[in-house]
């Protein structure tokens, strides 16, 4: 209930974008986790072909975030969000209706391009609309995203009892509803010209060394977040011998997120600089993997999952709040787009390292992947702390003041 009350404090556009993210994650996780099984077991495709289909989707999204960010700045975030949701609708519908390789590849490309469009656009729009309350807005964004990531797989598991096509069409219907809702309700905002061409915008952002260093430092956050879908569920299944144990990991995180996220963000926002709290959050994320490195059983895995979620809750809202502060407001979408490209590529390399550690650990070093993740988190924390000490991060906004005080300061 508190989450809904807090949500009402924001403008209509922000409230709609929060619900949008709940729907985006619900629809995405309703389908994507079961896609590989459908392609192999139902359609009989080889592992190599399945890898190509899934890889095309991922490459289309990760490689084109910069396009979505620039489009948001130049065309307005609203239209880009609507276009992205519409393309995701079409892509998921093709997964349901087609079984030929050409159709599947088209579905993968459309689904990936859709994410590349609306992900940076949504964050740019949210940042602009939230004003001084960016941190709280992104905290709520995290709550709705995490909740959708829990609802999606649960709903997908139930729909798969009917068939994959039903699941895919339901996911497409979710995005269709989101497309209509954005078109009808999301206010249009005029895009302010940046004063240079697209390539000039990219050069400006890529020439911001402090921003690029910050994006690279976030490799730990993105790599460790991905372990919620790889290492931690695998650890829970091995500890219990029960496939359903992976769902407990998500349940722990969702409950923690709903009850703690806003309290943590509000408390830390009023105490100290953002860089310090981001470094602390990354440290907690790294330490979350140590219990399972040295202690057997499901309790260390769940304790680690809880710590990981807490670390994300500490760091992520402030990361999202700081990104627009690195440059001009006219380039907010471009900054978000390039941030996700840089950190996404770095995180892909990090995930490769974790995968190698998991394979190597099976030969008698079960602790290796857990320690590897801990080192990623601590290295990222040190990177952010170093940037903070150098004064390379944007200045933290002053703590909220009463309206009367703000008016006197303006005078």
mmCIF file of C-alpha atoms in Angstrom:
data_model
loop_
_atom_site.group_PDB
_atom_site.id
_atom_site.type_symbol
_atom_site.label_atom_id
_atom_site.label_comp_id
_atom_site.label_asym_id
_atom_site.label_seq_id
_atom_site.Cartn_x
_atom_site.Cartn_y
_atom_site.Cartn_z
ATOM 1 C CA UNK A 1 0.000 0.000 0.000
ATOM 2 C CA UNK A 2 2.849 2.392 0.802
ATOM 3 C CA UNK A 3 4.241 1.848 -2.692
ATOM 4 C CA UNK A 4 0.925 2.930 -4.237
ATOM 5 C CA UNK A 5 0.757 5.998 -1.963
ATOM 6 C CA UNK A 6 4.262 7.016 -2.948
ATOM 7 C CA UNK A 7 3.433 6.460 -6.574
ATOM 8 C CA UNK A 8 0.557 8.959 -6.383
ATOM 9 C CA UNK A 9 3.011 11.721 -5.445
ATOM 10 C CA UNK A 10 4.434 11.689 -8.954
ATOM 11 C CA UNK A 11 3.000 13.143 -12.186
ATOM 12 C CA UNK A 12 0.772 10.977 -14.378
ATOM 13 C CA UNK A 13 3.609 10.321 -16.829
ATOM 14 C CA UNK A 14 5.831 8.857 -14.109
ATOM 15 C CA UNK A 15 3.011 6.693 -12.741
ATOM 16 C CA UNK A 16 2.295 5.322 -16.197
ATOM 17 C CA UNK A 17 5.978 4.563 -16.815
ATOM 18 C CA UNK A 18 6.150 2.637 -13.531
ATOM 19 C CA UNK A 19 3.170 0.492 -14.487
ATOM 20 C CA UNK A 20 4.699 0.190 -17.948
ATOM 21 C CA UNK A 21 7.852 -1.334 -16.459
ATOM 22 C CA UNK A 22 5.786 -3.822 -14.470
ATOM 23 C CA UNK A 23 4.114 -4.860 -17.725
ATOM 24 C CA UNK A 24 7.383 -4.892 -19.702
ATOM 25 C CA UNK A 25 9.082 -7.264 -17.259
ATOM 26 C CA UNK A 26 5.976 -9.405 -16.852
ATOM 27 C CA UNK A 27 5.640 -9.851 -20.610
ATOM 28 C CA UNK A 28 9.364 -10.371 -21.156
ATOM 29 C CA UNK A 29 9.875 -12.990 -18.428
ATOM 30 C CA UNK A 30 6.605 -14.670 -19.335
ATOM 31 C CA UNK A 31 8.188 -15.682 -22.652
ATOM 32 C CA UNK A 32 11.968 -15.399 -22.900
ATOM 33 C CA UNK A 33 13.016 -17.889 -20.157
ATOM 34 C CA UNK A 34 11.063 -20.619 -21.973
ATOM 35 C CA UNK A 35 12.035 -19.719 -25.530
ATOM 36 C CA UNK A 36 15.125 -21.944 -25.747
ATOM 37 C CA UNK A 37 13.145 -24.977 -24.552
ATOM 38 C CA UNK A 38 10.437 -24.285 -27.150
ATOM 39 C CA UNK A 39 12.988 -23.971 -29.952
ATOM 40 C CA UNK A 40 14.733 -27.235 -29.071
ATOM 41 C CA UNK A 41 11.930 -29.488 -27.818
ATOM 42 C CA UNK A 42 8.929 -28.235 -29.803
ATOM 43 C CA UNK A 43 10.592 -27.156 -33.028
ATOM 44 C CA UNK A 44 13.550 -29.542 -32.960
ATOM 45 C CA UNK A 45 16.190 -26.929 -33.710
ATOM 46 C CA UNK A 46 19.833 -27.663 -32.987
ATOM 47 C CA UNK A 47 21.650 -25.981 -30.099
ATOM 48 C CA UNK A 48 23.705 -23.965 -32.605
ATOM 49 C CA UNK A 49 20.585 -22.562 -34.298
ATOM 50 C CA UNK A 50 18.983 -21.799 -30.944
ATOM 51 C CA UNK A 51 22.139 -19.935 -29.970
ATOM 52 C CA UNK A 52 21.918 -17.881 -33.158
ATOM 53 C CA UNK A 53 18.248 -16.983 -32.572
ATOM 54 C CA UNK A 54 18.857 -15.952 -28.958
ATOM 55 C CA UNK A 55 22.119 -14.213 -29.825
ATOM 56 C CA UNK A 56 20.478 -12.138 -32.557
ATOM 57 C CA UNK A 57 17.887 -10.886 -30.081
ATOM 58 C CA UNK A 58 20.530 -9.950 -27.530
ATOM 59 C CA UNK A 59 22.821 -8.324 -30.109
ATOM 60 C CA UNK A 60 19.941 -6.343 -31.627
ATOM 61 C CA UNK A 61 19.152 -4.905 -28.204
ATOM 62 C CA UNK A 62 22.606 -4.337 -26.733
ATOM 63 C CA UNK A 63 24.101 -2.956 -29.937
ATOM 64 C CA UNK A 64 21.304 -0.491 -30.666
ATOM 65 C CA UNK A 65 20.760 1.146 -27.279
ATOM 66 C CA UNK A 66 22.630 4.165 -28.611
ATOM 67 C CA UNK A 67 20.079 4.468 -31.451
ATOM 68 C CA UNK A 68 17.185 4.369 -28.999
ATOM 69 C CA UNK A 69 18.838 6.980 -26.805
ATOM 70 C CA UNK A 70 19.518 9.354 -29.686
ATOM 71 C CA UNK A 71 16.015 8.876 -31.059
ATOM 72 C CA UNK A 72 14.615 9.752 -27.647
ATOM 73 C CA UNK A 73 16.564 13.026 -27.580
ATOM 74 C CA UNK A 74 15.711 14.032 -31.144
ATOM 75 C CA UNK A 75 12.183 12.725 -31.663
ATOM 76 C CA UNK A 76 10.867 12.799 -28.117
ATOM 77 C CA UNK A 77 10.831 9.907 -25.651
ATOM 78 C CA UNK A 78 7.076 9.321 -25.938
ATOM 79 C CA UNK A 79 7.094 8.277 -29.580
ATOM 80 C CA UNK A 80 10.156 6.068 -29.112
ATOM 81 C CA UNK A 81 8.545 4.286 -26.141
ATOM 82 C CA UNK A 82 5.360 3.646 -28.117
ATOM 83 C CA UNK A 83 7.318 2.388 -31.139
ATOM 84 C CA UNK A 84 9.356 0.065 -28.934
ATOM 85 C CA UNK A 85 6.293 -1.462 -27.283
ATOM 86 C CA UNK A 86 4.620 -1.916 -30.690
ATOM 87 C CA UNK A 87 7.687 -3.683 -32.116
ATOM 88 C CA UNK A 88 7.898 -5.965 -29.069
ATOM 89 C CA UNK A 89 4.214 -6.846 -29.619
ATOM 90 C CA UNK A 90 4.928 -7.836 -33.209
ATOM 91 C CA UNK A 91 8.091 -9.729 -32.320
ATOM 92 C CA UNK A 92 6.457 -11.828 -29.608
ATOM 93 C CA UNK A 93 3.458 -12.527 -31.854
ATOM 94 C CA UNK A 94 5.841 -13.868 -34.515
ATOM 95 C CA UNK A 95 7.374 -16.235 -31.950
ATOM 96 C CA UNK A 96 3.867 -17.601 -31.390
ATOM 97 C CA UNK A 97 2.812 -17.871 -35.018
ATOM 98 C CA UNK A 98 5.983 -18.822 -36.889
ATOM 99 C CA UNK A 99 8.260 -21.859 -36.795
ATOM 100 C CA UNK A 100 10.553 -21.220 -39.772
ATOM 101 C CA UNK A 101 14.083 -19.942 -39.145
ATOM 102 C CA UNK A 102 13.493 -16.727 -41.121
ATOM 103 C CA UNK A 103 10.416 -15.894 -39.048
ATOM 104 C CA UNK A 104 12.193 -16.716 -35.797
ATOM 105 C CA UNK A 105 15.133 -14.496 -36.719
ATOM 106 C CA UNK A 106 12.751 -11.671 -37.640
ATOM 107 C CA UNK A 107 10.996 -12.104 -34.294
ATOM 108 C CA UNK A 108 14.357 -11.972 -32.488
ATOM 109 C CA UNK A 109 15.445 -8.825 -34.313
ATOM 110 C CA UNK A 110 12.128 -7.043 -33.683
ATOM 111 C CA UNK A 111 12.141 -8.013 -30.002
ATOM 112 C CA UNK A 112 15.712 -6.828 -29.570
ATOM 113 C CA UNK A 113 15.256 -3.541 -31.423
ATOM 114 C CA UNK A 114 12.143 -2.907 -29.320
ATOM 115 C CA UNK A 115 14.151 -3.135 -26.113
ATOM 116 C CA UNK A 116 16.880 -0.922 -27.587
ATOM 117 C CA UNK A 117 14.230 1.731 -28.275
ATOM 118 C CA UNK A 118 12.165 1.873 -25.117
ATOM 119 C CA UNK A 119 14.779 1.074 -22.442
ATOM 120 C CA UNK A 120 16.815 4.306 -22.717
ATOM 121 C CA UNK A 121 13.727 6.313 -23.704
ATOM 122 C CA UNK A 122 11.784 5.266 -20.602
ATOM 123 C CA UNK A 123 14.682 6.148 -18.321
ATOM 124 C CA UNK A 124 15.258 9.487 -20.013
ATOM 125 C CA UNK A 125 11.558 10.377 -19.776
ATOM 126 C CA UNK A 126 11.406 9.252 -16.130
ATOM 127 C CA UNK A 127 14.491 11.289 -15.268
ATOM 128 C CA UNK A 128 13.085 14.418 -16.873
ATOM 129 C CA UNK A 129 9.609 14.099 -15.361
ATOM 130 C CA UNK A 130 10.712 13.230 -11.808
ATOM 131 C CA UNK A 131 12.585 16.497 -11.252
ATOM 132 C CA UNK A 132 14.240 16.617 -7.825
ATOM 133 C CA UNK A 133 12.827 13.205 -6.926
ATOM 134 C CA UNK A 134 14.792 11.162 -9.450
ATOM 135 C CA UNK A 135 16.186 8.787 -6.835
ATOM 136 C CA UNK A 136 12.733 7.954 -5.461
ATOM 137 C CA UNK A 137 11.317 7.577 -8.963
ATOM 138 C CA UNK A 138 14.037 5.104 -9.925
ATOM 139 C CA UNK A 139 13.586 3.318 -6.606
ATOM 140 C CA UNK A 140 9.916 2.776 -7.463
ATOM 141 C CA UNK A 141 10.987 1.806 -10.975
ATOM 142 C CA UNK A 142 13.150 -0.922 -9.434
ATOM 143 C CA UNK A 143 10.231 -2.136 -7.295
ATOM 144 C CA UNK A 144 7.899 -2.470 -10.283
ATOM 145 C CA UNK A 145 10.609 -4.060 -12.442
ATOM 146 C CA UNK A 146 11.446 -6.660 -9.770
ATOM 147 C CA UNK A 147 7.783 -7.461 -9.228
ATOM 148 C CA UNK A 148 7.282 -7.996 -12.956
ATOM 149 C CA UNK A 149 10.330 -10.268 -13.053
ATOM 150 C CA UNK A 150 8.612 -12.472 -10.444
ATOM 151 C CA UNK A 151 5.108 -12.421 -11.946
ATOM 152 C CA UNK A 152 6.314 -13.147 -15.493
ATOM 153 C CA UNK A 153 7.926 -16.579 -14.917
ATOM 154 C CA UNK A 154 5.082 -17.693 -12.641
ATOM 155 C CA UNK A 155 2.476 -16.761 -15.237
ATOM 156 C CA UNK A 156 4.606 -18.255 -18.001
ATOM 157 C CA UNK A 157 4.882 -21.583 -16.166
ATOM 158 C CA UNK A 158 1.110 -21.735 -15.812
ATOM 159 C CA UNK A 159 0.449 -20.819 -19.456
ATOM 160 C CA UNK A 160 2.943 -23.395 -20.703
ATOM 161 C CA UNK A 161 0.580 -26.055 -19.387
ATOM 162 C CA UNK A 162 -1.679 -24.950 -22.252
ATOM 163 C CA UNK A 163 1.136 -24.459 -24.747
ATOM 164 C CA UNK A 164 3.982 -22.153 -25.745
ATOM 165 C CA UNK A 165 1.839 -20.409 -28.366
ATOM 166 C CA UNK A 166 -0.639 -19.338 -25.670
ATOM 167 C CA UNK A 167 2.218 -18.026 -23.552
ATOM 168 C CA UNK A 168 3.732 -16.076 -26.444
ATOM 169 C CA UNK A 169 0.394 -14.584 -27.520
ATOM 170 C CA UNK A 170 -0.276 -13.525 -23.929
ATOM 171 C CA UNK A 171 3.115 -11.804 -23.780
ATOM 172 C CA UNK A 172 2.332 -10.060 -27.087
ATOM 173 C CA UNK A 173 -1.054 -8.986 -25.701
ATOM 174 C CA UNK A 174 0.644 -7.451 -22.648
ATOM 175 C CA UNK A 175 2.814 -5.293 -24.904
ATOM 176 C CA UNK A 176 -0.159 -4.427 -27.100
ATOM 177 C CA UNK A 177 -2.009 -3.084 -24.054
ATOM 178 C CA UNK A 178 1.084 -1.114 -23.024
ATOM 179 C CA UNK A 179 1.356 0.361 -26.530
ATOM 180 C CA UNK A 180 -2.242 1.586 -26.452
ATOM 181 C CA UNK A 181 -1.882 2.926 -22.897
ATOM 182 C CA UNK A 182 1.227 4.943 -23.799
ATOM 183 C CA UNK A 183 -0.440 6.328 -26.933
ATOM 184 C CA UNK A 184 -3.582 7.389 -25.055
ATOM 185 C CA UNK A 185 -2.198 8.615 -21.745
ATOM 186 C CA UNK A 186 1.522 9.456 -21.914
ATOM 187 C CA UNK A 187 1.914 13.239 -22.361
ATOM 188 C CA UNK A 188 3.959 14.431 -25.314
ATOM 189 C CA UNK A 189 7.035 16.526 -24.524
ATOM 190 C CA UNK A 190 8.820 18.634 -27.130
ATOM 191 C CA UNK A 191 12.373 17.480 -27.762
ATOM 192 C CA UNK A 192 14.928 20.253 -27.255
ATOM 193 C CA UNK A 193 17.506 20.430 -30.079
ATOM 194 C CA UNK A 194 21.044 19.568 -29.027
ATOM 195 C CA UNK A 195 22.663 22.006 -31.457
ATOM 196 C CA UNK A 196 24.661 19.356 -33.298
ATOM 197 C CA UNK A 197 24.143 16.279 -35.438
ATOM 198 C CA UNK A 198 23.752 12.726 -34.183
ATOM 199 C CA UNK A 199 27.443 11.956 -34.680
ATOM 200 C CA UNK A 200 28.302 15.158 -32.852
ATOM 201 C CA UNK A 201 26.126 14.080 -29.929
ATOM 202 C CA UNK A 202 27.852 10.710 -29.820
ATOM 203 C CA UNK A 203 31.293 12.318 -29.941
ATOM 204 C CA UNK A 204 30.347 14.603 -27.068
ATOM 205 C CA UNK A 205 29.167 11.745 -24.870
ATOM 206 C CA UNK A 206 32.010 9.389 -25.805
ATOM 207 C CA UNK A 207 34.471 12.211 -25.136
ATOM 208 C CA UNK A 208 33.242 12.465 -21.536
ATOM 209 C CA UNK A 209 35.965 10.429 -19.835
ATOM 210 C CA UNK A 210 34.388 10.579 -16.413
ATOM 211 C CA UNK A 211 31.135 9.185 -17.782
ATOM 212 C CA UNK A 212 32.868 6.354 -19.646
ATOM 213 C CA UNK A 213 34.872 5.452 -16.544
ATOM 214 C CA UNK A 214 31.665 5.359 -14.519
ATOM 215 C CA UNK A 215 29.940 3.156 -17.105
ATOM 216 C CA UNK A 216 32.861 0.718 -17.061
ATOM 217 C CA UNK A 217 32.870 0.704 -13.272
ATOM 218 C CA UNK A 218 29.273 -0.513 -13.401
ATOM 219 C CA UNK A 219 30.382 -3.836 -14.922
ATOM 220 C CA UNK A 220 30.087 -5.335 -11.443
ATOM 221 C CA UNK A 221 26.496 -4.249 -10.941
ATOM 222 C CA UNK A 222 25.270 -5.631 -14.261
ATOM 223 C CA UNK A 223 27.314 -8.831 -14.054
ATOM 224 C CA UNK A 224 26.145 -9.610 -10.542
ATOM 225 C CA UNK A 225 22.512 -8.735 -11.280
ATOM 226 C CA UNK A 226 22.603 -11.337 -14.047
ATOM 227 C CA UNK A 227 23.574 -13.988 -11.498
ATOM 228 C CA UNK A 228 20.010 -13.791 -10.199
ATOM 229 C CA UNK A 229 19.186 -15.809 -13.324
ATOM 230 C CA UNK A 230 22.308 -17.985 -13.475
ATOM 231 C CA UNK A 231 24.540 -18.691 -10.471
ATOM 232 C CA UNK A 232 22.108 -18.166 -7.581
ATOM 233 C CA UNK A 233 19.246 -20.279 -9.022
ATOM 234 C CA UNK A 234 21.795 -22.947 -9.943
ATOM 235 C CA UNK A 235 23.127 -22.881 -6.379
ATOM 236 C CA UNK A 236 19.604 -23.143 -4.940
ATOM 237 C CA UNK A 237 18.790 -26.123 -7.166
ATOM 238 C CA UNK A 238 22.022 -27.916 -6.261
ATOM 239 C CA UNK A 239 21.530 -27.298 -2.549
ATOM 240 C CA UNK A 240 17.953 -28.626 -2.495
ATOM 241 C CA UNK A 241 17.748 -30.979 -5.462
ATOM 242 C CA UNK A 242 14.505 -29.196 -6.388
ATOM 243 C CA UNK A 243 14.099 -27.212 -9.607
ATOM 244 C CA UNK A 244 11.480 -24.986 -7.995
ATOM 245 C CA UNK A 245 14.045 -23.685 -5.499
ATOM 246 C CA UNK A 246 15.079 -21.075 -8.077
ATOM 247 C CA UNK A 247 11.693 -19.411 -7.618
ATOM 248 C CA UNK A 248 12.420 -18.859 -3.932
ATOM 249 C CA UNK A 249 15.357 -16.657 -4.904
ATOM 250 C CA UNK A 250 13.039 -14.330 -6.833
ATOM 251 C CA UNK A 251 10.410 -14.401 -4.093
ATOM 252 C CA UNK A 252 12.965 -13.345 -1.465
ATOM 253 C CA UNK A 253 14.057 -10.459 -3.679
ATOM 254 C CA UNK A 254 10.569 -9.273 -4.518
ATOM 255 C CA UNK A 255 9.424 -9.218 -0.883
ATOM 256 C CA UNK A 256 12.590 -7.384 0.156
ATOM 257 C CA UNK A 257 12.180 -4.921 -2.691
ATOM 258 C CA UNK A 258 8.570 -4.119 -1.887
ATOM 259 C CA UNK A 259 9.294 -3.561 1.804
ATOM 260 C CA UNK A 260 12.738 -1.931 1.791
ATOM 261 C CA UNK A 261 13.536 -0.156 -1.484
ATOM 262 C CA UNK A 262 11.891 3.209 -0.820
ATOM 263 C CA UNK A 263 13.011 3.286 2.805
ATOM 264 C CA UNK A 264 16.622 2.618 1.831
ATOM 265 C CA UNK A 265 16.654 5.216 -0.952
ATOM 266 C CA UNK A 266 15.020 7.927 1.136
ATOM 267 C CA UNK A 267 17.256 7.293 4.120
ATOM 268 C CA UNK A 268 20.488 7.351 2.125
ATOM 269 C CA UNK A 269 19.473 10.265 -0.094
ATOM 270 C CA UNK A 270 19.511 12.566 2.923
ATOM 271 C CA UNK A 271 22.885 11.297 4.161
ATOM 272 C CA UNK A 272 25.971 11.890 2.100
ATOM 273 C CA UNK A 273 26.983 11.774 -1.542
ATOM 274 C CA UNK A 274 25.617 9.433 -4.185
ATOM 275 C CA UNK A 275 29.035 8.063 -5.121
ATOM 276 C CA UNK A 276 29.589 6.813 -1.577
ATOM 277 C CA UNK A 277 26.296 4.924 -1.525
ATOM 278 C CA UNK A 278 26.838 3.427 -4.980
ATOM 279 C CA UNK A 279 30.227 2.118 -3.826
ATOM 280 C CA UNK A 280 28.604 0.715 -0.673
ATOM 281 C CA UNK A 281 25.874 -0.990 -2.678
ATOM 282 C CA UNK A 282 28.428 -2.591 -4.999
ATOM 283 C CA UNK A 283 30.411 -3.784 -1.969
ATOM 284 C CA UNK A 284 27.311 -5.428 -0.489
ATOM 285 C CA UNK A 285 26.577 -7.031 -3.866
ATOM 286 C CA UNK A 286 30.071 -8.507 -3.931
ATOM 287 C CA UNK A 287 29.947 -9.760 -0.354
ATOM 288 C CA UNK A 288 26.617 -11.442 -1.103
ATOM 289 C CA UNK A 289 28.458 -14.241 -2.911
ATOM 290 C CA UNK A 290 30.868 -15.159 -0.112
ATOM 291 C CA UNK A 291 28.463 -17.206 2.101
ATOM 292 C CA UNK A 292 27.881 -19.754 -0.657
ATOM 293 C CA UNK A 293 31.602 -19.898 -1.451
ATOM 294 C CA UNK A 294 32.453 -21.409 1.909
ATOM 295 C CA UNK A 295 29.222 -22.753 3.418
ATOM 296 C CA UNK A 296 27.052 -25.534 1.946
ATOM 297 C CA UNK A 297 23.255 -25.526 1.882
ATOM 298 C CA UNK A 298 20.338 -23.438 0.722
ATOM 299 C CA UNK A 299 20.433 -20.938 3.618
ATOM 300 C CA UNK A 300 23.723 -19.323 2.456
ATOM 301 C CA UNK A 301 22.310 -19.104 -1.093
ATOM 302 C CA UNK A 302 19.131 -17.346 0.079
ATOM 303 C CA UNK A 303 21.099 -15.109 2.439
ATOM 304 C CA UNK A 304 23.342 -14.189 -0.474
ATOM 305 C CA UNK A 305 20.329 -13.488 -2.688
ATOM 306 C CA UNK A 306 18.891 -11.174 -0.040
ATOM 307 C CA UNK A 307 22.213 -9.331 0.310
ATOM 308 C CA UNK A 308 22.464 -9.017 -3.468
ATOM 309 C CA UNK A 309 19.012 -7.487 -3.712
ATOM 310 C CA UNK A 310 19.842 -5.086 -0.871
ATOM 311 C CA UNK A 311 23.018 -4.031 -2.653
ATOM 312 C CA UNK A 312 21.051 -3.366 -5.828
ATOM 313 C CA UNK A 313 18.482 -1.393 -3.837
ATOM 314 C CA UNK A 314 21.259 0.765 -2.381
ATOM 315 C CA UNK A 315 23.145 1.422 -5.623
ATOM 316 C CA UNK A 316 20.797 1.312 -8.591
ATOM 317 C CA UNK A 317 18.497 4.324 -7.963
ATOM 318 C CA UNK A 318 21.519 6.571 -7.439
ATOM 319 C CA UNK A 319 23.256 5.200 -10.538
ATOM 320 C CA UNK A 320 20.202 6.096 -12.628
ATOM 321 C CA UNK A 321 19.963 9.488 -10.917
ATOM 322 C CA UNK A 322 23.598 10.372 -11.672
ATOM 323 C CA UNK A 323 23.719 9.439 -15.364
ATOM 324 C CA UNK A 324 21.884 12.566 -16.666
ATOM 325 C CA UNK A 325 24.159 14.722 -14.496
ATOM 326 C CA UNK A 326 27.209 13.898 -16.613
ATOM 327 C CA UNK A 327 26.017 16.036 -19.525
ATOM 328 C CA UNK A 328 23.461 18.410 -20.991
ATOM 329 C CA UNK A 329 19.733 17.733 -20.476
ATOM 330 C CA UNK A 330 19.274 17.647 -24.273
ATOM 331 C CA UNK A 331 21.422 14.495 -24.400
ATOM 332 C CA UNK A 332 19.871 12.554 -21.525
ATOM 333 C CA UNK A 333 18.638 9.752 -23.786
ATOM 334 C CA UNK A 334 22.014 9.488 -25.515
ATOM 335 C CA UNK A 335 23.782 9.211 -22.168
ATOM 336 C CA UNK A 336 21.456 6.419 -21.067
ATOM 337 C CA UNK A 337 21.831 4.660 -24.426
ATOM 338 C CA UNK A 338 25.638 4.729 -24.449
ATOM 339 C CA UNK A 339 25.739 3.806 -20.758
ATOM 340 C CA UNK A 340 23.842 0.607 -21.512
ATOM 341 C CA UNK A 341 25.994 -0.185 -24.536
ATOM 342 C CA UNK A 342 29.279 0.225 -22.637
ATOM 343 C CA UNK A 343 28.198 -1.474 -19.432
ATOM 344 C CA UNK A 344 26.305 -4.167 -21.364
ATOM 345 C CA UNK A 345 29.366 -5.167 -23.381
ATOM 346 C CA UNK A 346 31.514 -5.120 -20.249
ATOM 347 C CA UNK A 347 28.944 -7.200 -18.367
ATOM 348 C CA UNK A 348 28.828 -9.718 -21.232
ATOM 349 C CA UNK A 349 32.565 -10.231 -20.781
ATOM 350 C CA UNK A 350 32.008 -10.514 -17.034
ATOM 351 C CA UNK A 351 29.321 -13.152 -17.512
ATOM 352 C CA UNK A 352 31.684 -15.096 -19.759
ATOM 353 C CA UNK A 353 34.224 -15.107 -16.932
ATOM 354 C CA UNK A 354 31.592 -16.306 -14.447
ATOM 355 C CA UNK A 355 30.520 -19.048 -16.848
ATOM 356 C CA UNK A 356 34.139 -20.173 -17.178
ATOM 357 C CA UNK A 357 34.453 -20.186 -13.380
ATOM 358 C CA UNK A 358 31.291 -22.309 -13.071
ATOM 359 C CA UNK A 359 32.634 -24.873 -15.550
ATOM 360 C CA UNK A 360 36.049 -24.927 -13.876
ATOM 361 C CA UNK A 361 34.494 -25.140 -10.421
ATOM 362 C CA UNK A 362 32.808 -28.426 -11.312
ATOM 363 C CA UNK A 363 36.246 -30.027 -11.285
ATOM 364 C CA UNK A 364 36.685 -29.628 -7.532
ATOM 365 C CA UNK A 365 36.651 -25.868 -6.934
ATOM 366 C CA UNK A 366 32.968 -25.179 -6.240
ATOM 367 C CA UNK A 367 33.921 -21.913 -4.512
ATOM 368 C CA UNK A 368 35.470 -20.404 -7.668
ATOM 369 C CA UNK A 369 32.403 -18.800 -9.362
ATOM 370 C CA UNK A 370 31.223 -17.339 -6.055
ATOM 371 C CA UNK A 371 34.608 -15.784 -5.297
ATOM 372 C CA UNK A 372 34.819 -14.565 -8.901
ATOM 373 C CA UNK A 373 31.520 -12.682 -8.458
ATOM 374 C CA UNK A 374 32.662 -11.257 -5.128
ATOM 375 C CA UNK A 375 35.791 -9.870 -6.798
ATOM 376 C CA UNK A 376 33.709 -8.294 -9.578
ATOM 377 C CA UNK A 377 31.589 -6.470 -7.015
ATOM 378 C CA UNK A 378 34.514 -5.283 -4.922
ATOM 379 C CA UNK A 379 36.483 -4.152 -8.000
ATOM 380 C CA UNK A 380 33.505 -2.088 -9.182
ATOM 381 C CA UNK A 381 33.077 -0.611 -5.716
ATOM 382 C CA UNK A 382 36.724 0.453 -5.693
ATOM 383 C CA UNK A 383 36.322 1.983 -9.154
ATOM 384 C CA UNK A 384 33.349 4.103 -8.101
ATOM 385 C CA UNK A 385 35.031 5.084 -4.822
ATOM 386 C CA UNK A 386 38.093 6.204 -6.801
ATOM 387 C CA UNK A 387 35.967 8.313 -9.170
ATOM 388 C CA UNK A 388 34.173 9.808 -6.171
ATOM 389 C CA UNK A 389 37.473 10.698 -4.515
ATOM 390 C CA UNK A 390 38.710 12.338 -7.721
ATOM 391 C CA UNK A 391 35.534 14.436 -7.859
ATOM 392 C CA UNK A 392 34.720 12.959 -11.270
ATOM 393 C CA UNK A 393 31.080 12.164 -10.462
ATOM 394 C CA UNK A 394 28.271 14.729 -10.829
ATOM 395 C CA UNK A 395 27.540 16.673 -7.686
ATOM 396 C CA UNK A 396 24.830 15.102 -5.557
ATOM 397 C CA UNK A 397 21.604 17.123 -5.395
ATOM 398 C CA UNK A 398 21.087 18.913 -2.119
ATOM 399 C CA UNK A 399 18.728 17.191 0.340
ATOM 400 C CA UNK A 400 15.096 18.118 -0.136
ATOM 401 C CA UNK A 401 14.157 21.335 1.617
ATOM 402 C CA UNK A 402 10.735 22.654 2.611
ATOM 403 C CA UNK A 403 9.027 24.622 -0.117
ATOM 404 C CA UNK A 404 9.324 27.911 1.798
ATOM 405 C CA UNK A 405 13.074 27.476 2.148
ATOM 406 C CA UNK A 406 13.438 26.707 -1.558
ATOM 407 C CA UNK A 407 11.432 29.820 -2.464
ATOM 408 C CA UNK A 408 13.630 32.014 -0.203
ATOM 409 C CA UNK A 409 16.768 30.578 -1.791
ATOM 410 C CA UNK A 410 15.431 31.445 -5.234
ATOM 411 C CA UNK A 411 14.814 35.029 -4.152
#
